[in-house]
Amino acid sequence: MTETSSQKPSLWRRYLGISLIWKLAVALVLGVVAGLIFGPDIAVIQPLGDIFLRLLTMLVMPLVLFTLMAGIASVSPKTIGRIGGKTVAFYLITTAFAMTVGIALALLISPGVGLDLPGGTEAEEREAPPLAEVLTNIVPDNIFGALSEGQVLSVMFFALVAGVALSFMVDSDDERLAGMGADLRRLVDSAVELVFILIRGVLQYSPIGVFALIAVVVGETGTDALLPLLALTGTVYGGILVQILVYVGILALFRASIGQFFREVREPMLTAFVTRSSGGTLPVSIQAAERLGVRKGVYSFTLPLGSNVNMDGTAIYVGAATVFVANVTGTDLSLTQIVTVAAVGVLASIGTAGVPGAGLIMLTMAVTAAGLPMAPVALVAGIDAILDMGRTMLNVTGDLTCTRVVAKTEPGMLAEPEAAADTARSDGADSPPQT
Ligand code: ASP
């Protein structure tokens, strides 16, 4: 290298020098402005957003497989059981609460009263898959099939059992087996580091992806579609705010620094907001968990599971939008209908992956189960992207809240916050891979 200190840093170097959150914030604002100026025509830049989504999605399967295997191999089976129990309980309780918030707020506001039904646009009816089927499908019949189809729960199942087998190998009395176990573990740990470096690279592209994705949503939805449904949008975002306050309360209860928590999770929150995919945001959430000082033994389990089954934002949306549908059709929901909607919402969130628009499918399931007409769902579908942004952001925040809480309650699973943030930073969590 012949670069001297008197030479100006290249444009690329200067770009790398700016903190990622600033670049994302600027991209977000510019995207909104571009969407408002160009309207639906801005859709030509959709490929730039798609590339970002594909880059993130490309990393999800290797990340789930390797981090979970490495994470499980680093803790005892007893610890895994305890972490699993706490996580599932946390997810179920918070989702049920979120569903209640969504329904209660909507019953209070009645966001659909006074709106007309759209003519002739019938949304398709759907039914929630039976619980037995959802559970059976978690066990993959072909791990390569599960990997190629992106089935997170099935891949998690495989990684979990493979991780347990790996820790048995490492602890084996048979020297040959123990040696092979140690080699394999180093290989898996190395693979995790490799994927982390790739994530940091992808994050440097994220401002362009954010700009494109937000511009297209704003351009295509436009203010015309938004205005008549402002009450529903307000109800859903109001519910999201209530739930964030609940997380703040829970975090305070577990002695987390609220400021530090939100400083570290704002990147995944923003990524979730624009990508509308908890699954796609997983690589960014994992980096945030590292910066929060959470050990792999916890986040490698809580985050992939959460991205698939924990959807508090979606629960608020399903609850509120079902009441909206009832309002539009002039129906008074009975208690049985409300309980049915809540049950279907929680069950459907387990069986539906965290991808853009998944909530709309769950809404059709809830509306079907409550025996309501499907036509008003078409109204909601018109602004689904705007609602999806907020609910996905909340879904991811919920996953990270659980991760932080579970780590706090497990001995040795949470590093000192300041030290952890420093380590992650000096590792380059906020900077690109060095060349
Ligand atoms: N997009 C959401 C997620 O990925 C799911 C939904 O549509 O509500 O978490």
PDB file of N, CA, C and O and ligand atoms in Angstrom, residues 276-278 311 314 354-359 388 391-392 395, ligand 1:
ATOM      1  N   ARG A 276     -40.135  -4.915   6.347  1.00  0.00           N
ATOM      2  CA  ARG A 276     -41.399  -5.569   6.721  1.00  0.00           C
ATOM      3  C   ARG A 276     -41.216  -7.072   6.863  1.00  0.00           C
ATOM      4  O   ARG A 276     -42.106  -7.852   6.550  1.00  0.00           O
ATOM      5  N   SER A 277     -40.046  -7.475   7.323  1.00  0.00           N
ATOM      6  CA  SER A 277     -39.800  -8.905   7.494  1.00  0.00           C
ATOM      7  C   SER A 277     -38.962  -9.159   8.751  1.00  0.00           C
ATOM      8  O   SER A 277     -37.795  -8.772   8.811  1.00  0.00           O
ATOM      9  N   SER A 278     -39.582  -9.801   9.767  1.00  0.00           N
ATOM     10  CA  SER A 278     -38.791 -10.126  10.968  1.00  0.00           C
ATOM     11  C   SER A 278     -37.735 -11.150  10.616  1.00  0.00           C
ATOM     12  O   SER A 278     -36.631 -11.138  11.156  1.00  0.00           O
ATOM     13  N   MET A 311     -45.162 -12.445  17.377  1.00  0.00           N
ATOM     14  CA  MET A 311     -45.578 -11.319  16.546  1.00  0.00           C
ATOM     15  C   MET A 311     -46.582 -10.453  17.297  1.00  0.00           C
ATOM     16  O   MET A 311     -47.782 -10.515  17.063  1.00  0.00           O
ATOM     17  N   THR A 314     -48.218  -7.876  14.962  1.00  0.00           N
ATOM     18  CA  THR A 314     -49.212  -8.520  14.105  1.00  0.00           C
ATOM     19  C   THR A 314     -50.475  -8.828  14.907  1.00  0.00           C
ATOM     20  O   THR A 314     -51.595  -8.693  14.402  1.00  0.00           O
ATOM     21  N   GLY A 354     -42.337 -14.882   9.585  1.00  0.00           N
ATOM     22  CA  GLY A 354     -42.246 -13.421   9.623  1.00  0.00           C
ATOM     23  C   GLY A 354     -41.801 -12.849   8.295  1.00  0.00           C
ATOM     24  O   GLY A 354     -40.651 -12.511   8.099  1.00  0.00           O
ATOM     25  N   VAL A 355     -42.741 -12.792   7.356  1.00  0.00           N
ATOM     26  CA  VAL A 355     -42.432 -12.236   6.036  1.00  0.00           C
ATOM     27  C   VAL A 355     -43.421 -11.101   5.750  1.00  0.00           C
ATOM     28  O   VAL A 355     -44.457 -11.018   6.397  1.00  0.00           O
ATOM     29  N   PRO A 356     -43.101 -10.234   4.756  1.00  0.00           N
ATOM     30  CA  PRO A 356     -44.016  -9.133   4.481  1.00  0.00           C
ATOM     31  C   PRO A 356     -45.425  -9.625   4.145  1.00  0.00           C
ATOM     32  O   PRO A 356     -45.593 -10.575   3.384  1.00  0.00           O
ATOM     33  N   GLY A 357     -46.401  -8.996   4.743  1.00  0.00           N
ATOM     34  CA  GLY A 357     -47.794  -9.305   4.415  1.00  0.00           C
ATOM     35  C   GLY A 357     -48.363 -10.531   5.103  1.00  0.00           C
ATOM     36  O   GLY A 357     -49.538 -10.863   4.900  1.00  0.00           O
ATOM     37  N   ALA A 358     -47.573 -11.198   5.946  1.00  0.00           N
ATOM     38  CA  ALA A 358     -48.078 -12.409   6.611  1.00  0.00           C
ATOM     39  C   ALA A 358     -49.296 -12.073   7.479  1.00  0.00           C
ATOM     40  O   ALA A 358     -50.242 -12.857   7.586  1.00  0.00           O
ATOM     41  N   GLY A 359     -49.281 -10.878   8.063  1.00  0.00           N
ATOM     42  CA  GLY A 359     -50.372 -10.470   8.941  1.00  0.00           C
ATOM     43  C   GLY A 359     -51.697 -10.392   8.214  1.00  0.00           C
ATOM     44  O   GLY A 359     -52.758 -10.659   8.794  1.00  0.00           O
ATOM     45  N   ASP A 388     -47.877  -2.833   8.062  1.00  0.00           N
ATOM     46  CA  ASP A 388     -46.886  -3.900   8.183  1.00  0.00           C
ATOM     47  C   ASP A 388     -45.553  -3.347   8.714  1.00  0.00           C
ATOM     48  O   ASP A 388     -44.853  -4.004   9.497  1.00  0.00           O
ATOM     49  N   ARG A 391     -45.925  -2.875  12.524  1.00  0.00           N
ATOM     50  CA  ARG A 391     -46.087  -4.117  13.305  1.00  0.00           C
ATOM     51  C   ARG A 391     -44.828  -4.980  13.247  1.00  0.00           C
ATOM     52  O   ARG A 391     -44.473  -5.624  14.242  1.00  0.00           O
ATOM     53  N   THR A 392     -44.122  -4.970  12.111  1.00  0.00           N
ATOM     54  CA  THR A 392     -42.883  -5.754  12.036  1.00  0.00           C
ATOM     55  C   THR A 392     -41.830  -5.162  12.973  1.00  0.00           C
ATOM     56  O   THR A 392     -41.102  -5.891  13.652  1.00  0.00           O
ATOM     57  N   ASN A 395     -42.696  -6.399  16.293  1.00  0.00           N
ATOM     58  CA  ASN A 395     -42.389  -7.830  16.417  1.00  0.00           C
ATOM     59  C   ASN A 395     -40.921  -8.039  16.786  1.00  0.00           C
ATOM     60  O   ASN A 395     -40.582  -8.815  17.689  1.00  0.00           O
TER      61      ASN A 395
HETATM   62  N1  ASP B   1     -44.294  -8.712   8.325  1.00  0.00           N
HETATM   63  C1  ASP B   1     -44.459  -9.194   9.652  1.00  0.00           C
HETATM   64  C2  ASP B   1     -43.174  -9.803  10.146  1.00  0.00           C
HETATM   65  O1  ASP B   1     -42.334 -10.162   9.365  1.00  0.00           O
HETATM   66  C3  ASP B   1     -45.570 -10.183   9.783  1.00  0.00           C
HETATM   67  C4  ASP B   1     -46.844  -9.478   9.445  1.00  0.00           C
HETATM   68  O2  ASP B   1     -47.179  -9.350   8.265  1.00  0.00           O
HETATM   69  O3  ASP B   1     -47.490  -8.996  10.368  1.00  0.00           O
HETATM   70  O4  ASP B   1     -42.984  -9.942  11.339  1.00  0.00           O
END
